[in-house]
XYZ file of C-alpha atoms in Angstrom:
313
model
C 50.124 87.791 58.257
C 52.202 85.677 55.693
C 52.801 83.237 58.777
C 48.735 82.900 58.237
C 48.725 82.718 54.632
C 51.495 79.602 54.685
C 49.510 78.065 56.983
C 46.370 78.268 55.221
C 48.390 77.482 51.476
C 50.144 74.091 53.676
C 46.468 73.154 54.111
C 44.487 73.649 50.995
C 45.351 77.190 50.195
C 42.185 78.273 48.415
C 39.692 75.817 48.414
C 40.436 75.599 52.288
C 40.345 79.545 52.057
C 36.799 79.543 50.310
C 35.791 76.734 52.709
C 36.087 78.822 56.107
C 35.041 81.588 54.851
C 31.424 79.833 53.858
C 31.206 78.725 57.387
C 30.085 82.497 58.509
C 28.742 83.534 54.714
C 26.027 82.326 52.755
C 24.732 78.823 54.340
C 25.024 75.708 52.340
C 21.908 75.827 50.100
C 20.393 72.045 50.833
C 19.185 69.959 47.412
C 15.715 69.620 46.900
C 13.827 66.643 49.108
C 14.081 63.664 47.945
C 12.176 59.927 48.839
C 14.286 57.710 50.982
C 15.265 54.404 49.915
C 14.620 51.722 52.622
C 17.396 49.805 53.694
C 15.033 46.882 55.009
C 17.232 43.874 55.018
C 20.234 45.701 53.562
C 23.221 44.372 55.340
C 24.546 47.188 57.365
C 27.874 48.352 59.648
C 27.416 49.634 63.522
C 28.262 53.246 62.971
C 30.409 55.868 64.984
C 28.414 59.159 64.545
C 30.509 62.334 64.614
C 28.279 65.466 64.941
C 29.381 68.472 65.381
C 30.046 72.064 63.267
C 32.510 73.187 60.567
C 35.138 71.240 62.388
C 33.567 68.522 61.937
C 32.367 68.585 58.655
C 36.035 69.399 57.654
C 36.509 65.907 59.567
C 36.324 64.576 56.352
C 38.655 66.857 54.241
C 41.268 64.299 53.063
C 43.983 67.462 52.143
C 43.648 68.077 56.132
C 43.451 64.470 57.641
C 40.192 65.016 59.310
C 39.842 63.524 62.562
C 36.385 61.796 60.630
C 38.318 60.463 58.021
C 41.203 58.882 59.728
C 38.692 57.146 62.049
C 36.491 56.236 58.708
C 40.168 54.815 57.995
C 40.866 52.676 60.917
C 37.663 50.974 60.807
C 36.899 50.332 57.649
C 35.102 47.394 56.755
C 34.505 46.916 60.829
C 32.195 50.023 61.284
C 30.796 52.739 59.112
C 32.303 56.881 60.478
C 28.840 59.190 59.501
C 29.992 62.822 59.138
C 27.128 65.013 60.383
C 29.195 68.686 60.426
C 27.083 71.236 60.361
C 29.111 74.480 59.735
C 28.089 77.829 60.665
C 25.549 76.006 63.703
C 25.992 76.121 67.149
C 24.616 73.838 69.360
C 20.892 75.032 69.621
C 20.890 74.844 66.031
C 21.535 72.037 66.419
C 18.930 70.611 68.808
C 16.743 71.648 66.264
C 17.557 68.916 63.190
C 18.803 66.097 65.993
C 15.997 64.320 65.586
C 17.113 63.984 61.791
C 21.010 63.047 62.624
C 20.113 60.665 65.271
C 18.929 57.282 63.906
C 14.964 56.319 65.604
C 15.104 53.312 67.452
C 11.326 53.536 68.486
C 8.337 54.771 67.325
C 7.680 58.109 68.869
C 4.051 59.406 70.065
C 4.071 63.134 68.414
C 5.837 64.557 65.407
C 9.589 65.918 66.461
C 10.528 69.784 66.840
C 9.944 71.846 63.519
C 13.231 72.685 61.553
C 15.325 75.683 62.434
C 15.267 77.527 59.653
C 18.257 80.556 58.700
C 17.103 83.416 56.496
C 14.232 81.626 55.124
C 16.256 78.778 52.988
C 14.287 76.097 54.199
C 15.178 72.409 55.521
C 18.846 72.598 57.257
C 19.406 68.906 55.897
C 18.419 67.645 53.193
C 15.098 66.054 53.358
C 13.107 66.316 56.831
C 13.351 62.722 57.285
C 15.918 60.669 59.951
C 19.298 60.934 57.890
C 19.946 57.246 58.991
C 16.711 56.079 57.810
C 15.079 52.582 58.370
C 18.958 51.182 59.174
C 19.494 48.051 61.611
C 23.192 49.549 62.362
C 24.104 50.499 66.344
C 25.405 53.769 66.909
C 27.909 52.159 68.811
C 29.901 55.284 69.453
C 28.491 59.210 69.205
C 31.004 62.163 69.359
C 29.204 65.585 70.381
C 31.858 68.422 69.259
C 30.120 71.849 69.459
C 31.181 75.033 71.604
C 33.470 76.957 68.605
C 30.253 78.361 67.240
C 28.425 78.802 70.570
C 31.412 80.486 72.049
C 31.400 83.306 70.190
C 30.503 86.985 71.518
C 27.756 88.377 70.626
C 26.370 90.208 68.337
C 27.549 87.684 66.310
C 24.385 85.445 64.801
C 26.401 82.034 66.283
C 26.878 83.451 69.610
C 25.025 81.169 72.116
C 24.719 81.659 75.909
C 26.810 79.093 77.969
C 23.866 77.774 79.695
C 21.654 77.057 76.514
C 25.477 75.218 75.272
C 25.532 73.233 78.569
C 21.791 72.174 78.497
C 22.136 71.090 74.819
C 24.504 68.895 75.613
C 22.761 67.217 78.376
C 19.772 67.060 75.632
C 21.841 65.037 73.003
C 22.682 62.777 76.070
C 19.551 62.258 76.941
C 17.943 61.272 73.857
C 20.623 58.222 73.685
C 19.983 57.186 77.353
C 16.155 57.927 78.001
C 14.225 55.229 77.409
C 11.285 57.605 76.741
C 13.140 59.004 73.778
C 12.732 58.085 70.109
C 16.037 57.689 70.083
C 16.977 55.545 73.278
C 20.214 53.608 72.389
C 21.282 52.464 75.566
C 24.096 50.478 73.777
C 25.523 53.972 72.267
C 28.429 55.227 73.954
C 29.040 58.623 74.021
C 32.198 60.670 73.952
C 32.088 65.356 74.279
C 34.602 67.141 72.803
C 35.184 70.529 73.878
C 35.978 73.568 71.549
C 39.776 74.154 70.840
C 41.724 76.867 71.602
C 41.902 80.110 70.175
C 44.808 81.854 68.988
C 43.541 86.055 69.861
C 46.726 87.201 67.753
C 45.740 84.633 64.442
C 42.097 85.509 65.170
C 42.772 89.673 64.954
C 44.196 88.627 61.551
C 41.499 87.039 60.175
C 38.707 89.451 61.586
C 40.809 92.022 58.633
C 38.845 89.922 55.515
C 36.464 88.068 58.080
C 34.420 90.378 60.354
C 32.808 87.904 62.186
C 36.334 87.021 63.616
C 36.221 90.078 65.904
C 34.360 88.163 68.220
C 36.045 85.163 68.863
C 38.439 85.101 71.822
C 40.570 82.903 73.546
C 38.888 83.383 77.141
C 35.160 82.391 75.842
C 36.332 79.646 74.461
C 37.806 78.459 77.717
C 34.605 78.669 79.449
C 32.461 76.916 77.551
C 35.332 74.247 76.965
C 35.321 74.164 80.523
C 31.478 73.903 80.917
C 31.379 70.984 78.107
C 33.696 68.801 80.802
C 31.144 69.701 83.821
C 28.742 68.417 81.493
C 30.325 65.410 80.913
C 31.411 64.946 84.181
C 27.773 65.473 85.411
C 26.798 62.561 82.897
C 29.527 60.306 83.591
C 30.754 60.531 80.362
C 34.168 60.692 78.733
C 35.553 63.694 77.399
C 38.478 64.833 74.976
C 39.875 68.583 76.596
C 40.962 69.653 72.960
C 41.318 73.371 74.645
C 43.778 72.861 77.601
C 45.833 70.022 74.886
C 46.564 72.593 72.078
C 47.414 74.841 74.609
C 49.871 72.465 76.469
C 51.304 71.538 73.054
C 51.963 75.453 72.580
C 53.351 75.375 75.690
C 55.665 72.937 75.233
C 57.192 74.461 72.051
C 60.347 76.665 72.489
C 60.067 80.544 72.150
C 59.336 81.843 69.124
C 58.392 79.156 67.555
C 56.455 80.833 64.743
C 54.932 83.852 64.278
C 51.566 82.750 66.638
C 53.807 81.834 69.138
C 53.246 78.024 67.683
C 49.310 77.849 67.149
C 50.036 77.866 64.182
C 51.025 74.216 63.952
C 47.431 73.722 65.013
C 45.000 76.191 63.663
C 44.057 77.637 60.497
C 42.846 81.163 61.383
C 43.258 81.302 64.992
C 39.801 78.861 65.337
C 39.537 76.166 62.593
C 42.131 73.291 62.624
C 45.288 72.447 60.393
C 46.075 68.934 60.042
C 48.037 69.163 63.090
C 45.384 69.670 64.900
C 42.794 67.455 63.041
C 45.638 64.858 64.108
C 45.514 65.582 67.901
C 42.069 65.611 68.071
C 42.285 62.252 66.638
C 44.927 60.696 68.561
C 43.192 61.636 71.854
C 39.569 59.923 70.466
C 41.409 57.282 69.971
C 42.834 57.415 73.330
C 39.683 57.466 74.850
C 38.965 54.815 73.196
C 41.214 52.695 74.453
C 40.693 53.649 77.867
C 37.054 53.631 77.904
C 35.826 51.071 75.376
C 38.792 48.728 74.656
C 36.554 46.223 73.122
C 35.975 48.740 71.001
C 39.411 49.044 69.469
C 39.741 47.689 65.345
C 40.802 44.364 64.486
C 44.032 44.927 62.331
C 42.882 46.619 59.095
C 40.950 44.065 57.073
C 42.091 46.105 53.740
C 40.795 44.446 50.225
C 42.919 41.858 48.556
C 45.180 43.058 46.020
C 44.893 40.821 43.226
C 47.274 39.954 40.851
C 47.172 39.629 37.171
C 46.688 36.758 35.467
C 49.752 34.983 34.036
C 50.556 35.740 30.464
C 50.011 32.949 28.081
């Protein structure tokens, strides 16, 4: 237990303590709606779209070098990073406010799904309008990272059967590539994620202040990692194993390498991510990357001129 408490004080201590445990509490209460602003001739970046759940909205933490924000990092001022994290949702949740996250590139014939709704709050995002509104920007990259959530056992309220998971994956694929869709962007490449691994031992831990933690398990988790690459595979489309790699790097480490055995160098609560882990996920994007879409690699940084002062008179 004080192994767990280190690792969550290395990380944020209590604002990353408060920040998990919102992810399975009280959902993020969404502003009122508000009028979009066209962007109509406003000069815009492509975009690389991460969406995903909590571990993806704590992409952008800076205090845990978010796998969002160290790509936001390498291309800035080449291409805009758009954090669309929802935590708490798994990935028929999600289905249900896509047609928000992903920009329309057409004009559709019918009005999209309604809004998923959770305990009567209202509108999941903010306003029910695209969240990319009237923009000229290319996705020119989408990550899909969902599974955590959808993994879990029921009864727990995320738990989501492994077939729903694996056709809501093929879904999100399918409104990039079919040209039927409102949202056919046959220029957007797309890159799956697959949950990480889970830590049982860090997990039993948590479930003491977290409840909801009595349902998450190492060997779910493996299947539906495990489904997300047959998905991919089935759509010819890249994949990052995050599962099997924090495992290997466990692996690797010698015996008794911490009180978790060594997942602790990677997750948070025996689910979430630590920096270490937001920086593997990130290294192997980037891999892909590479060995995918080379063209798509950064020019060197193109960081703003420092400028000096002007010479005393």
């Amino acid at each position: 237990m004080k192994s767990l408490h280190l690792a969550l004080a290395g990380i944020g201590g209590c604002a990353l303590g408060w920040t998990i445990a919102s992810l399975y509490g009280a959902l993020w209460a969404p502003p009122a709606a508000v009028a979009v602003p066209s962007t109509a001739g406003v000069p815009t970046f492509d975009v690389i779209l991460a969406f995903g759940d909590s571990i993806t909205q704590l992409g952008s933490d800076p205090q845990l070098g978010g796998y969002v924000a160290r790509l936001a990092d390498l291309y800035q001022r080449q291409m805009d990073v758009v954090n669309r994290g929802l935590s708490g949702y798994n990935s028929s949740l999600a289905r249900s406010v896509v047609d928000q996250v992903f920009p329309v590139t057409q004009p559709m014939a019918a009005a999209g799904p309604a809004l998923a709704k959770r305990g009567g709050s209202g509108s999941i995002l903010p306003n029910r309008q695209s969240s990319l509104p009237g923009t000229a920007a290319t996705v020119q990259l989408c990550i899909l990272f969902f599974g955590a959530n959808d993994a879990v056992d029921p009864p727990a309220p995320m738990h989501n059967p492994i077939d729903a998971y694996a056709d809501n994956l093929r879904h999100f694929i399918g409104l990039l590539r079919e040209p039927t869709s409102r949202h056919y962007s046959p220029k957007t490449r797309i890159l799956i994620v697959t949950p990480p691994a889970v830590s049982d031992q860090m997990a039993r831990e948590t479930a003491k202040t977290m409840s909801v933690f009595r349902q998450v398990n190492s060997a779910s988790t493996k299947r539906y990692a495990e489904r997300a690459i047959a998905v991919a595979r089935e759509a010819g489309v890249p994949y990052v194993d995050l599962n099997s790699a924090i495992e290997d790097k466990v692996k690797q480490l010698a015996a008794g390498a911490g009180a978790y055995g060594g997942y602790e160098r990677y997750l948070a609560d025996g689910l979430h991510l630590t920096a270490g882990g937001y920086e593997l996920v990130y290294d192997l994007i980037v891999a892909q990357i590479k060995a995918h879409w080379p063209e798509m690699l950064p020019s060197p940084p193109s960081r703003a001129t420092v400028l000096k002062p002007p010479a005393a008179k």
